Amino acid sequence: MSLEADVGTGGTAVRHDNVTYWYARQLSPDQFEIQPLNAHHVPSGVRSVLGELDFLRQYTPEPTYYRVHTVPALETLKRKIEMGQEAFVKGDLDEAERQFLKALMIDDKNIEANYGLGEVYSEKKDFDKLRKVLDTLLGLDGAFSFEFRQKFNSFGISLRKNGHYDESIRYYEKSLEIVDTDENVYFNLARVYFEKGHNDHCVSNLEQALKINPAFVEAQKFLKYCQKHA
């Protein structure tokens, strides 16, 4: 989709061919999500939702542009991410890092690539680079959405497993700012505090998890253990 801009005011207004391209998805019969395309022709940045009438008034379909530029760029981006993930599973951290960095050259806000790179730096225990990736993820609200829940959990576990406790706490607390009704996040946060030796914070997060889901068996057992050994 494209959006043309009017430049100037009053009698001096001039129509320019200053076109911004956007990626559009239909969410429902009367709602559309739009996201700007970056210099590499892939969707990147803030997403907005428009009603059907506003969408039809403001945007013009550009199927040729999408087919020629965006589709190949998205395929390249996907391939780089998949190659990075495969290398990570095989334990080739240097190759995984290389592929995720290539993906981020196409879209520096890509959530999957940032998560992948973060896991690499977590495994490498490269604190400085990990902190930079974490700061990027904390600035992307979409990183904590249900769509990326699997990546979210994997990265959180990696942070804790590799002893990045403070980073892990920042990560889970950011998640709770966006969605505070997920008992699993409170449970995972409790585990981090437990490993840091902060029993009070551990207990309070377990209690919150059980407040949301009283049938959470693992949280029940963990809480009893913490209370017994307090």
Coordinates of N, CA, C and O in Angstrom, one line a residue, residues 42 86 122 151 153 157 177:
V42 N 10.9 -4.3 3.8 CA 10.2 -5.2 4.7 C 9.5 -4.5 5.8 O 9.9 -3.4 6.2
E86 N 19.0 -22.9 12.9 CA 19.6 -24.3 12.7 C 21.0 -24.3 13.3 O 21.4 -25.3 13.9
S122 N 23.6 -14.9 25.2 CA 23.4 -15.5 26.5 C 24.3 -16.8 26.7 O 24.9 -16.9 27.7
K151 N 9.2 -18.0 21.7 CA 10.5 -17.4 21.7 C 10.7 -16.7 23.1 O 11.8 -16.7 23.6
N153 N 9.6 -17.5 26.1 CA 9.9 -18.5 27.1 C 11.3 -19.0 27.0 O 12.0 -19.1 27.9
I157 N 14.3 -18.5 29.8 CA 15.0 -19.6 30.4 C 16.5 -19.5 30.1 O 17.3 -19.8 31.0
E177 N 4.4 -5.6 32.6 CA 3.9 -4.3 32.3 C 2.9 -4.3 31.2 O 2.0 -3.5 31.1

